[in-house]
Amino acid sequence: MADKLAIITGASTGIGFELASIAAREGYDIIVVADEPLIDAAARDFEQFGTKVQAIEADLSTIDGVDRVLDAAAGRRIDVVCANAAISKGGPFLDESVADWRRSVDTNITGTVYLLQRTLRDMVARNSGKILVTGSIAGYIPGAFNAIYNATKAFIDNFTEALRNEIKDVDGVTLTTLMPGPTDTEFFARADMLDTPVGKSESKADPAKVAQDGWDALIAGKGHIVSGLSNKLQVIGSGLLPQSVLAQMHRGMAEPEGGEE
């Protein structure tokens, strides 16, 4: 058993998988979480690094699901939290089921906020701990044809900035927001966005590179990191262009083929 413990959510694939690999390689015992059985296979991969790995299949859109994750720590000090879990459903908002958009909101916002509140309280009390939250540059752009997801990421980007200010005088505790752009993960297949320009794009970022950028920023105690030069430029541009223009630009990336112009 290592002397340090990390929790990584959304760890079955993509950026979360890569973050868990880094944490295990850096000598952390890890609790890896996802809402699908694939997390068990991912955990077997992480065991190659020789630290203790616990895999938890939990619905992170619920308070009970997050509590299951925290209970798995069994009273151990949690040194690092990578709050990475998020889901999306692309397409016209009016076509979405209530169940789908509520699950996105509850996973991306409610579950994340609750996990941060529970773990940060202990970190602040002992003046020690690091948290990495996966936001997105999507939070700066009105997400036509992915409206709920972008709105949830706007919340996360804004919330973590505010929370970082609240704890800025606490020694030994840092909160880092990782803001990637489109990344080559299962996200687009799961969001039913493979028939969109962004889903088909071959210029998506490497999830291993995004995760390493986030981990490096976490360890350095940085407030936030936008992964990738083109994404940095998009964030700058989002502050200059009207919101209606940004929404139309996003529509051009996220509208399914055959949609109206």
GROMACS .gro file of C-alpha atoms in nm:
model
  261
    1MET     CA    1   0.000   0.000   0.000
    2ALA     CA    2   0.130   0.342  -0.098
    3ASP     CA    3   0.133   0.633   0.144
    4LYS     CA    4  -0.079   0.847  -0.087
    5LEU     CA    5  -0.423   0.800  -0.240
    6ALA     CA    6  -0.591   0.947  -0.548
    7ILE     CA    7  -0.951   0.927  -0.669
    8ILE     CA    8  -1.013   0.955  -1.043
    9THR     CA    9  -1.367   0.966  -1.181
   10GLY     CA   10  -1.459   0.890  -1.540
   11ALA     CA   11  -1.152   0.666  -1.547
   12SER     CA   12  -1.267   0.384  -1.776
   13THR     CA   13  -1.161   0.560  -2.097
   14GLY     CA   14  -1.020   0.881  -2.241
   15ILE     CA   15  -0.868   1.157  -2.030
   16GLY     CA   16  -0.973   0.991  -1.704
   17PHE     CA   17  -0.804   0.664  -1.802
   18GLU     CA   18  -0.484   0.853  -1.880
   19LEU     CA   19  -0.500   1.048  -1.552
   20ALA     CA   20  -0.539   0.724  -1.359
   21SER     CA   21  -0.241   0.575  -1.543
   22ILE     CA   22  -0.029   0.876  -1.451
   23ALA     CA   23  -0.136   0.866  -1.086
   24ALA     CA   24  -0.058   0.495  -1.054
   25ARG     CA   25   0.274   0.542  -1.231
   26GLU     CA   26   0.357   0.823  -0.988
   27GLY     CA   27   0.309   0.585  -0.695
   28TYR     CA   28  -0.045   0.667  -0.581
   29ASP     CA   29  -0.291   0.404  -0.470
   30ILE     CA   30  -0.595   0.482  -0.681
   31ILE     CA   31  -0.971   0.453  -0.660
   32VAL     CA   32  -1.100   0.461  -1.017
   33VAL     CA   33  -1.465   0.524  -1.092
   34ALA     CA   34  -1.701   0.508  -1.388
   35ASP     CA   35  -2.068   0.436  -1.447
   36GLU     CA   36  -1.997   0.128  -1.661
   37PRO     CA   37  -1.852  -0.222  -1.611
   38LEU     CA   38  -1.557  -0.128  -1.833
   39ILE     CA   39  -1.395   0.024  -1.525
   40ASP     CA   40  -1.298  -0.326  -1.408
   41ALA     CA   41  -1.096  -0.389  -1.725
   42ALA     CA   42  -0.934  -0.048  -1.694
   43ALA     CA   43  -0.835  -0.124  -1.334
   44ARG     CA   44  -0.648  -0.436  -1.444
   45ASP     CA   45  -0.443  -0.217  -1.675
   46PHE     CA   46  -0.351   0.020  -1.391
   47GLU     CA   47  -0.228  -0.267  -1.173
   48GLN     CA   48   0.086  -0.293  -1.387
   49PHE     CA   49   0.230   0.001  -1.195
   50GLY     CA   50   0.233  -0.190  -0.867
   51THR     CA   51   0.006   0.025  -0.652
   52LYS     CA   52  -0.329  -0.069  -0.501
   53VAL     CA   53  -0.621  -0.021  -0.741
   54GLN     CA   54  -0.988  -0.019  -0.643
   55ALA     CA   55  -1.249  -0.007  -0.918
   56ILE     CA   56  -1.593   0.131  -0.837
   57GLU     CA   57  -1.886   0.123  -1.077
   58ALA     CA   58  -2.110   0.405  -0.957
   59ASP     CA   59  -2.368   0.646  -1.094
   60LEU     CA   60  -2.201   0.981  -1.031
   61SER     CA   61  -2.521   1.167  -1.116
   62THR     CA   62  -2.646   1.071  -0.768
   63ILE     CA   63  -2.541   1.162  -0.416
   64ASP     CA   64  -2.546   0.794  -0.324
   65GLY     CA   65  -2.308   0.716  -0.610
   66VAL     CA   66  -2.055   0.975  -0.493
   67ASP     CA   67  -2.091   0.851  -0.135
   68ARG     CA   68  -2.002   0.500  -0.255
   69VAL     CA   69  -1.679   0.636  -0.397
   70LEU     CA   70  -1.588   0.820  -0.079
   71ASP     CA   71  -1.675   0.518   0.135
   72ALA     CA   72  -1.427   0.314  -0.069
   73ALA     CA   73  -1.145   0.523   0.081
   74ALA     CA   74  -1.231   0.359   0.414
   75GLY     CA   75  -1.112   0.656   0.616
   76ARG     CA   76  -0.778   0.696   0.436
   77ARG     CA   77  -0.652   1.045   0.364
   78ILE     CA   78  -0.739   1.143   0.007
   79ASP     CA   79  -0.441   1.330  -0.133
   80VAL     CA   80  -0.556   1.391  -0.492
   81VAL     CA   81  -0.897   1.404  -0.659
   82CYS     CA   82  -0.935   1.414  -1.037
   83ALA     CA   83  -1.301   1.500  -1.097
   84ASN     CA   84  -1.320   1.407  -1.461
   85ALA     CA   85  -1.658   1.236  -1.510
   86ALA     CA   86  -1.894   1.405  -1.757
   87ILE     CA   87  -2.151   1.296  -2.013
   88SER     CA   88  -2.326   1.455  -2.307
   89LYS     CA   89  -2.604   1.398  -2.556
   90GLY     CA   90  -2.561   1.591  -2.878
   91GLY     CA   91  -2.828   1.705  -3.120
   92PRO     CA   92  -3.121   1.947  -3.095
   93PHE     CA   93  -3.216   2.018  -2.737
   94LEU     CA   94  -3.588   1.992  -2.811
   95ASP     CA   95  -3.535   1.631  -2.919
   96GLU     CA   96  -3.365   1.530  -2.595
   97SER     CA   97  -3.548   1.328  -2.334
   98VAL     CA   98  -3.579   1.475  -1.986
   99ALA     CA   99  -3.393   1.172  -1.852
  100ASP     CA  100  -3.096   1.237  -2.082
  101TRP     CA  101  -3.051   1.605  -2.010
  102ARG     CA  102  -3.110   1.561  -1.638
  103ARG     CA  103  -2.844   1.291  -1.622
  104SER     CA  104  -2.598   1.521  -1.794
  105VAL     CA  105  -2.672   1.805  -1.553
  106ASP     CA  106  -2.659   1.580  -1.248
  107THR     CA  107  -2.336   1.406  -1.351
  108ASN     CA  108  -2.148   1.706  -1.477
  109ILE     CA  109  -2.261   1.952  -1.211
  110THR     CA  110  -2.431   1.798  -0.907
  111GLY     CA  111  -2.204   1.498  -0.869
  112THR     CA  112  -1.891   1.704  -0.928
  113VAL     CA  113  -1.990   1.980  -0.686
  114TYR     CA  114  -2.078   1.728  -0.414
  115LEU     CA  115  -1.749   1.540  -0.459
  116LEU     CA  116  -1.555   1.865  -0.433
  117GLN     CA  117  -1.741   1.981  -0.125
  118ARG     CA  118  -1.685   1.654   0.059
  119THR     CA  119  -1.317   1.616  -0.026
  120LEU     CA  120  -1.217   1.982  -0.002
  121ARG     CA  121  -1.354   2.012   0.350
  122ASP     CA  122  -1.107   1.751   0.472
  123MET     CA  123  -0.821   1.895   0.268
  124VAL     CA  124  -0.879   2.245   0.403
  125ALA     CA  125  -0.906   2.114   0.759
  126ARG     CA  126  -0.561   1.953   0.736
  127ASN     CA  127  -0.400   2.210   0.498
  128SER     CA  128  -0.309   1.946   0.244
  129GLY     CA  129  -0.451   1.817  -0.084
  130LYS     CA  130  -0.483   1.874  -0.457
  131ILE     CA  131  -0.788   1.866  -0.684
  132LEU     CA  132  -0.805   1.863  -1.063
  133VAL     CA  133  -1.142   1.929  -1.225
  134THR     CA  134  -1.196   1.871  -1.595
  135GLY     CA  135  -1.380   2.171  -1.732
  136SER     CA  136  -1.368   2.258  -2.102
  137ILE     CA  137  -1.317   2.541  -2.345
  138ALA     CA  138  -1.676   2.450  -2.439
  139GLY     CA  139  -1.774   2.644  -2.130
  140TYR     CA  140  -1.680   2.966  -2.313
  141ILE     CA  141  -1.896   2.892  -2.617
  142PRO     CA  142  -2.278   2.872  -2.645
  143GLY     CA  143  -2.314   2.512  -2.757
  144ALA     CA  144  -2.573   2.501  -3.031
  145PHE     CA  145  -2.655   2.130  -3.086
  146ASN     CA  146  -2.476   2.042  -2.763
  147ALA     CA  147  -2.641   2.303  -2.547
  148ILE     CA  148  -2.661   2.117  -2.216
  149TYR     CA  149  -2.302   1.996  -2.217
  150ASN     CA  150  -2.153   2.337  -2.292
  151ALA     CA  151  -2.373   2.498  -2.029
  152THR     CA  152  -2.261   2.247  -1.766
  153LYS     CA  153  -1.898   2.315  -1.851
  154ALA     CA  154  -1.962   2.689  -1.824
  155PHE     CA  155  -2.086   2.618  -1.472
  156ILE     CA  156  -1.779   2.410  -1.388
  157ASP     CA  157  -1.535   2.666  -1.528
  158ASN     CA  158  -1.708   2.946  -1.336
  159PHE     CA  159  -1.763   2.748  -1.016
  160THR     CA  160  -1.403   2.634  -0.984
  161GLU     CA  161  -1.276   2.988  -1.041
  162ALA     CA  162  -1.497   3.113  -0.758
  163LEU     CA  163  -1.404   2.826  -0.529
  164ARG     CA  164  -1.037   2.879  -0.597
  165ASN     CA  165  -1.075   3.235  -0.472
  166GLU     CA  166  -1.254   3.118  -0.157
  167ILE     CA  167  -0.968   2.887  -0.059
  168LYS     CA  168  -0.678   3.099  -0.185
  169ASP     CA  169  -0.550   3.168   0.167
  170VAL     CA  170  -0.548   2.800   0.266
  171ASP     CA  171  -0.192   2.673   0.274
  172GLY     CA  172  -0.124   2.340   0.109
  173VAL     CA  173  -0.450   2.305  -0.087
  174THR     CA  174  -0.483   2.371  -0.460
  175LEU     CA  175  -0.768   2.349  -0.708
  176THR     CA  176  -0.680   2.324  -1.078
  177THR     CA  177  -0.921   2.340  -1.372
  178LEU     CA  178  -0.821   2.151  -1.686
  179MET     CA  179  -0.986   2.296  -1.996
  180PRO     CA  180  -0.933   2.083  -2.307
  181GLY     CA  181  -1.094   2.120  -2.646
  182PRO     CA  182  -1.219   1.835  -2.866
  183THR     CA  183  -1.023   1.525  -2.765
  184ASP     CA  184  -0.993   1.186  -2.932
  185THR     CA  185  -1.202   0.985  -2.687
  186GLU     CA  186  -1.527   0.789  -2.682
  187PHE     CA  187  -1.710   1.112  -2.594
  188PHE     CA  188  -1.842   1.173  -2.946
  189ALA     CA  189  -1.968   0.818  -2.995
  190ARG     CA  190  -2.144   0.821  -2.661
  191ALA     CA  191  -2.296   1.160  -2.735
  192ASP     CA  192  -2.423   1.040  -3.076
  193MET     CA  193  -2.206   1.302  -3.246
  194LEU     CA  194  -2.011   1.088  -3.492
  195ASP     CA  195  -2.216   1.237  -3.778
  196THR     CA  196  -2.100   1.591  -3.701
  197PRO     CA  197  -1.796   1.782  -3.832
  198VAL     CA  198  -1.632   1.784  -3.489
  199GLY     CA  199  -1.708   1.417  -3.440
  200LYS     CA  200  -1.546   1.330  -3.774
  201SER     CA  201  -1.250   1.562  -3.732
  202GLU     CA  202  -0.909   1.398  -3.731
  203SER     CA  203  -0.747   1.694  -3.554
  204LYS     CA  204  -0.872   1.613  -3.205
  205ALA     CA  205  -0.622   1.623  -2.921
  206ASP     CA  206  -0.446   1.316  -2.783
  207PRO     CA  207  -0.605   1.229  -2.445
  208ALA     CA  208  -0.266   1.125  -2.305
  209LYS     CA  209  -0.125   1.470  -2.384
  210VAL     CA  210  -0.429   1.644  -2.235
  211ALA     CA  211  -0.407   1.434  -1.918
  212GLN     CA  212  -0.036   1.503  -1.881
  213ASP     CA  213  -0.097   1.876  -1.921
  214GLY     CA  214  -0.361   1.856  -1.648
  215TRP     CA  215  -0.147   1.647  -1.415
  216ASP     CA  216   0.154   1.876  -1.455
  217ALA     CA  217  -0.063   2.179  -1.375
  218LEU     CA  218  -0.211   1.996  -1.076
  219ILE     CA  219   0.129   1.911  -0.929
  220ALA     CA  220   0.252   2.266  -0.993
  221GLY     CA  221  -0.054   2.405  -0.813
  222LYS     CA  222  -0.170   2.611  -1.111
  223GLY     CA  223  -0.520   2.756  -1.110
  224HIS     CA  224  -0.612   2.641  -1.458
  225ILE     CA  225  -0.467   2.506  -1.778
  226VAL     CA  226  -0.605   2.527  -2.131
  227SER     CA  227  -0.456   2.229  -2.311
  228GLY     CA  228  -0.338   2.304  -2.666
  229LEU     CA  229  -0.238   2.624  -2.846
  230SER     CA  230  -0.542   2.631  -3.075
  231ASN     CA  231  -0.769   2.597  -2.773
  232LYS     CA  232  -0.593   2.885  -2.600
  233LEU     CA  233  -0.661   3.097  -2.907
  234GLN     CA  234  -1.029   2.993  -2.905
  235VAL     CA  235  -1.064   3.101  -2.543
  236ILE     CA  236  -0.912   3.439  -2.626
  237GLY     CA  237  -1.141   3.473  -2.927
  238SER     CA  238  -1.447   3.386  -2.722
  239GLY     CA  239  -1.396   3.704  -2.522
  240LEU     CA  240  -1.394   3.916  -2.836
  241LEU     CA  241  -1.678   3.777  -3.047
  242PRO     CA  242  -2.052   3.825  -2.984
  243GLN     CA  243  -2.225   3.527  -2.822
  244SER     CA  244  -2.455   3.488  -3.124
  245VAL     CA  245  -2.152   3.451  -3.352
  246LEU     CA  246  -1.996   3.192  -3.122
  247ALA     CA  247  -2.322   2.996  -3.114
  248GLN     CA  248  -2.336   2.991  -3.495
  249MET     CA  249  -1.974   2.880  -3.512
  250HIS     CA  250  -2.047   2.597  -3.270
  251ARG     CA  251  -2.348   2.498  -3.478
  252GLY     CA  252  -2.116   2.455  -3.772
  253MET     CA  253  -1.913   2.203  -3.571
  254ALA     CA  254  -2.188   2.018  -3.385
  255GLU     CA  255  -2.496   2.011  -3.608
  256PRO     CA  256  -2.561   1.661  -3.746
  257GLU     CA  257  -2.513   1.623  -4.119
  258GLY     CA  258  -2.832   1.697  -4.310
  259GLY     CA  259  -2.940   1.965  -4.061
  260GLU     CA  260  -3.073   2.299  -4.175
  261GLU     CA  261  -2.834   2.583  -4.236
   0.00000   0.00000   0.00000
